[in-house]
Amino acid sequence: MKAPSDLIFFLGDKEPSIQGASNSLQLLIAQSTALQNIEAIRARCQDPLLQPLLVSADQLAIESDSQREYLKALAAEFLVIILLGPDQSHRVAEYFRLGVADVAFPHSSDKELAAILERVDSLADSRDQKRLYRRELEKTNQNLQESLHLLKQDQMAGLEVQKSLMPESPLKFGDYEISHSITPSLYLSGDFVGYNFVLGRYLLFYFADVSGHGSSSAFVTVLLRFMIGRVIRKHQVQKDYAALAQAPEGLVESINSQLLATGLGKHLTIVAGSLDTETRKLRYVIGAQQPAPILISDGQARFLPGKGKPAGIFEGATWVVEEVALPESFALVLLSDGVFDLLSDKEIVDKEKTLLKYLRTSSESLDKLKDALFIGDIEDPQDDISVLLLTRGM
């Protein structure tokens, strides 16, 4: 705190009454700088939070609401010490409630004045610390806002990259139509789908859900797109019908080893499949994906069999390829586990039953399927919600 000679004494419109003041108080007042009005004080005061302002209670009445509000504002700006008269001791609490730093009486002794200045000094230190903390907080908030702005820009750019890697939807080939929808919980999604018709006969598709959320999970979806795309291009260029007839054999094993090699600590659940459009033979692998693929035909819905570990956790893991003959007219639905959040049932078994009930009559198109699951009504989902629909003759 400033030395007593640096105290500011606010005179006001008339000379303050200091009759009966002790020698110590008289000396304190004499050493103070006297200024006529608050504007002059602001002009002279180097730091209002640290330089005390000594004010006579006679010059600063608190009889009305406006007067009390004025003192409250003044006390918030300055370290106000009120000089009370001998008959004003009953107003001490009221002045403190209005925020003054301290009060002094004309008969205050040297020891009492020293204690007052010590308390004011402590309050000045406290205000200075709060001001420093506020500045640091404002700077931190500014840096945080700038970082969030950059992150949002990065995520929006990442979203455009993800969109560019998504397949055309819907995609038609003869009597078959495949389409998808992804509703991300953040800008970027950890869900990813891919599908394309190869060599005029095989429909290859995959449906993956990467662990976690945000940029790191989205990066794995991009990596997954290139890993699988490289395998498909190789079969196309070599016209390897034999390998396509056995697809997706070995695919998840390859993804598993490459994910482990990245060291990202990410894993994914996946359904990868291959449909021979001439024989309607579907071969697929399930890697811990829930819910399981749903087949709808003749008004009935059922989960396809199969299970397996997630990819990216266990070295040397293998996955069993399931095989099923599809009917002439069918819908095959793949859903990410985010869809469970849309169902009111508590147990997973009950949620799965509800899914079958909803989808058995609402899977002719992607729009009807989304309406049945209320996906279109969700603005901020807790988890990514993804759908892939493959139909024939529906």
PDB file of C-alpha atoms in Angstrom, residues 127 164 180 319:
ATOM      1  CA  ARG A 127      -7.617  -6.574  -4.856  1.00  0.00           C
ATOM      2  CA  SER A 164     -15.234 -36.432 -49.956  1.00  0.00           C
ATOM      3  CA  HIS A 180     -26.180 -44.567 -46.010  1.00  0.00           C
ATOM      4  CA  TRP A 319     -12.430 -63.606 -37.772  1.00  0.00           C
TER       5      TRP A 319
END
